[in-house]
Tab-separated table of C-alpha atoms in Angstrom:
chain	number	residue	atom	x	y	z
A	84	UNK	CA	-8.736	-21.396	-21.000
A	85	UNK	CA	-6.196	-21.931	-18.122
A	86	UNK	CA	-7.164	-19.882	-14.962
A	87	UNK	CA	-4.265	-18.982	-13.230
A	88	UNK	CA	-5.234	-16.989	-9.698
A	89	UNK	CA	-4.361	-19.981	-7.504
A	90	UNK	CA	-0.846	-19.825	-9.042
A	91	UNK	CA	-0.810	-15.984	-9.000
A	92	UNK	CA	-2.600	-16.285	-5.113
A	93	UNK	CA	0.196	-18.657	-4.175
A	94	UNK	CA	2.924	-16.368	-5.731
A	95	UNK	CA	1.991	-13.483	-4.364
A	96	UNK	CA	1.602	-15.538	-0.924
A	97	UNK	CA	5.069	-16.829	-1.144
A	98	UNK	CA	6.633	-13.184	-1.917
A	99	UNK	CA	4.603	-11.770	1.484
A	100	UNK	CA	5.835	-14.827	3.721
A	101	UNK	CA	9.379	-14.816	2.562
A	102	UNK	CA	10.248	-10.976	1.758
A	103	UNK	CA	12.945	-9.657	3.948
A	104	UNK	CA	10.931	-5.653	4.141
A	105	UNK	CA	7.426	-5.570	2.736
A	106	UNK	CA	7.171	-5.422	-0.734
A	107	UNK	CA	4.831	-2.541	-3.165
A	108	UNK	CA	2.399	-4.064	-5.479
A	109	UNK	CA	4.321	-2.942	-8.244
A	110	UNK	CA	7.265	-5.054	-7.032
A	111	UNK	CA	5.207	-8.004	-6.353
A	112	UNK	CA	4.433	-7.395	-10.052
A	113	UNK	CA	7.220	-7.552	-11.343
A	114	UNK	CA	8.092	-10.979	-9.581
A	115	UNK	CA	5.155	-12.632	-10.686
A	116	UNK	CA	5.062	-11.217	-14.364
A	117	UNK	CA	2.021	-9.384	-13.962
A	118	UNK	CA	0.609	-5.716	-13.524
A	119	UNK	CA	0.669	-3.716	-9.972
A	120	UNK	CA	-3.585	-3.397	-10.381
A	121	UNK	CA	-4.017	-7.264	-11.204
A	122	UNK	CA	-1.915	-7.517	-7.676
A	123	UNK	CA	-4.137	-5.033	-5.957
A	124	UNK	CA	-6.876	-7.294	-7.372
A	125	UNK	CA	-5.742	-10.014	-5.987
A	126	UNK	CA	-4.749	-8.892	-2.897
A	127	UNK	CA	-8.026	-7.728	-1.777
A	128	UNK	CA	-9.527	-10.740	-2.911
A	129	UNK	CA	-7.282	-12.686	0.240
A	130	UNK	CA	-7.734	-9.713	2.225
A	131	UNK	CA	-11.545	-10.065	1.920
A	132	UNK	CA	-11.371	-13.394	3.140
A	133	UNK	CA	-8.635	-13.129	5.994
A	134	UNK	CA	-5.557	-13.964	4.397
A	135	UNK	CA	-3.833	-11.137	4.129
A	136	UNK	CA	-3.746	-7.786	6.193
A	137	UNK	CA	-2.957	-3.974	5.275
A	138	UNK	CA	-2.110	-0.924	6.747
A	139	UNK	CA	-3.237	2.345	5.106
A	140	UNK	CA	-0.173	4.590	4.241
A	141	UNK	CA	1.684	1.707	4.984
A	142	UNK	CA	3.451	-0.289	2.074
A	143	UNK	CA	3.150	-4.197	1.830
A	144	UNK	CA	0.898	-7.521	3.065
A	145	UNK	CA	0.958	-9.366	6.090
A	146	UNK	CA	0.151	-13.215	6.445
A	147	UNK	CA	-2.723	-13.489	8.879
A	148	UNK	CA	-2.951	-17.046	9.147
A	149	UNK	CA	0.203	-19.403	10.027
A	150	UNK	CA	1.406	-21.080	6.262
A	151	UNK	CA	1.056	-24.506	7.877
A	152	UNK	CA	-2.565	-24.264	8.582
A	153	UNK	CA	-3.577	-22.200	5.787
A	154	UNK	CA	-4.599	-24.944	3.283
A	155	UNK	CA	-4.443	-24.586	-1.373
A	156	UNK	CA	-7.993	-24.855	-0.800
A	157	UNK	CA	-8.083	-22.131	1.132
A	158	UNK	CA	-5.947	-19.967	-1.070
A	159	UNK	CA	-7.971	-21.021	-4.144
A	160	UNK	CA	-11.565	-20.369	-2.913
A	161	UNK	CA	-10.598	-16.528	-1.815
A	162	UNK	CA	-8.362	-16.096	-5.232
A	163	UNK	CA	-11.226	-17.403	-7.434
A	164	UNK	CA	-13.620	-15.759	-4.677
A	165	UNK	CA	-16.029	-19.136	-4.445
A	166	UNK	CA	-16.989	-21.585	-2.080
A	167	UNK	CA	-16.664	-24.370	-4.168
A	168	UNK	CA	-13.329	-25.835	-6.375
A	169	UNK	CA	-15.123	-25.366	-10.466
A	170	UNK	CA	-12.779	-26.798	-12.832
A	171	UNK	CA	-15.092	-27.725	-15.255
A	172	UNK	CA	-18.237	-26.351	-17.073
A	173	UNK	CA	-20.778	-28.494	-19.653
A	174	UNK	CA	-20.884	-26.857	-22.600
A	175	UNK	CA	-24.140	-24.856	-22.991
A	176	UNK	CA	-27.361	-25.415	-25.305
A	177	UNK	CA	-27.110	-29.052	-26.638
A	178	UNK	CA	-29.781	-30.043	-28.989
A	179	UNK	CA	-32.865	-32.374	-27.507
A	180	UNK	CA	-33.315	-33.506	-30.624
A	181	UNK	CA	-29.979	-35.962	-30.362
A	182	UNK	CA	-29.865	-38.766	-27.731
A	183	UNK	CA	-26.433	-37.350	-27.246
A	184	UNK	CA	-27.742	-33.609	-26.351
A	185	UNK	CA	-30.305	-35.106	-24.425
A	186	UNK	CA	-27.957	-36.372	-21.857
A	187	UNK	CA	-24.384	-34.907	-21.964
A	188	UNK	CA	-25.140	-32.563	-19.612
A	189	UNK	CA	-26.274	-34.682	-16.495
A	190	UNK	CA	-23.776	-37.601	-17.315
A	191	UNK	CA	-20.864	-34.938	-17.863
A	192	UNK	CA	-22.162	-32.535	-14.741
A	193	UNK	CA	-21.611	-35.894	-12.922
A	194	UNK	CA	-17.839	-36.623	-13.947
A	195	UNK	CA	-16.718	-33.187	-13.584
A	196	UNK	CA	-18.163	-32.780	-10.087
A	197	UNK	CA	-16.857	-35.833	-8.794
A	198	UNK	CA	-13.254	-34.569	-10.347
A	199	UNK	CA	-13.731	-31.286	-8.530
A	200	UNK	CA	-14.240	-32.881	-5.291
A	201	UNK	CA	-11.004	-35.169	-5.284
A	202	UNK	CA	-8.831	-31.777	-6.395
A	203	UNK	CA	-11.044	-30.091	-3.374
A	204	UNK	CA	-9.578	-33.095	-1.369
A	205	UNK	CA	-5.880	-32.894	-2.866
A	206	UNK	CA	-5.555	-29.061	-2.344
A	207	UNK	CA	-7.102	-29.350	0.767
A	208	UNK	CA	-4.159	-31.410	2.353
A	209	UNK	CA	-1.724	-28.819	0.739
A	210	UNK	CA	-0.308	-26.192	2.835
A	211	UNK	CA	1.428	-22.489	1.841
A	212	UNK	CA	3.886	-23.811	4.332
A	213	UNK	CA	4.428	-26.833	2.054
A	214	UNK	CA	4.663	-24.865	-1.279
A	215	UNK	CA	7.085	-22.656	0.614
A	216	UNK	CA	9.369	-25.345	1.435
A	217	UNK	CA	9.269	-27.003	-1.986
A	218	UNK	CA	10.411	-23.462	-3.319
A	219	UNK	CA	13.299	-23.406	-0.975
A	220	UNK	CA	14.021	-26.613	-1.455
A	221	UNK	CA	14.029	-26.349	-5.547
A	222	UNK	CA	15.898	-22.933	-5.104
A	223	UNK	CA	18.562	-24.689	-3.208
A	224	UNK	CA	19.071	-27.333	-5.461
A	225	UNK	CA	19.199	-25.311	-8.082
A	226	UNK	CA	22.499	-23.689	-5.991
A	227	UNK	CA	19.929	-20.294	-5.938
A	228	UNK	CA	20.382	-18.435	-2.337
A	229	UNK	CA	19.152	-14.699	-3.297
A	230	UNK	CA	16.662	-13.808	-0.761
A	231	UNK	CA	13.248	-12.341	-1.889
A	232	UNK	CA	13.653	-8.284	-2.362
């Protein structure tokens, strides 16, 4: 199964950053095809880790950090609320009694770490700032200049 909370993180991140007036849960929701309590979710997931600020009776999220320092891998570890990228898990309980079972797990435990590490390394020379200006640039190609709600 696909996880999907750096996309969702990201999206979310993109709406705070870019929104003209700050923006309820519930129409954050709506943007991102979702539910106003997976938001909330969400949201206190980057606020636990710094990302994002709220006022009480107040509506909205504020960026705390600048979108050209704050890094994917940033946005990932507080969405997935880890300290390490996990892409990948080794299946659980393989037999002894096979040379196969016998050794799957260190030989695949291996691979997958070593894969984790280089999308550690990719998403850590991504920047919000950069997935910003992608979507601007994509929304102006696409001849789309409606401003976030």
């Amino acid at each position: 199964m696909r996880d999907t909370r750096l996309s969702s993180a990201l999206h979310l991140l993109v709406l705070v950053s870019e929104a003209q007036k700050p923006m309820s849960s519930e129409q954050m929701a709506m943007s991102m095809g979702t539910n106003a309590s997976y938001v909330r979710r969400l949201s206190g997931s980057l606020r636990k880790a710094g990302i994002v600020q709220s006022r009480k009776g107040s509506p909205g999220l504020r960026l705390v950090p600048d979108p050209a320092k704050l890094t994917l891998l940033d946005i990932y570890l507080a969405a997935c609320e880890t300290d390490h990228v996990e892409l990948f898990e080794v299946h659980h309980n393989p037999s002894d009694r096979c040379i196969v079972g016998r050794h799957i797990s260190p030989v695949l435990g291996g691979m997958f770490k070593k894969l984790e590490e280089e999308a550690a390394h990719e998403l850590r020379s991504l920047t919000l700032a950069d997935c910003i200006a992608a979507l601007r640039a994509h929304a102006a190609q696409a001849n789309d200049s409606e401003g976030v709600a």
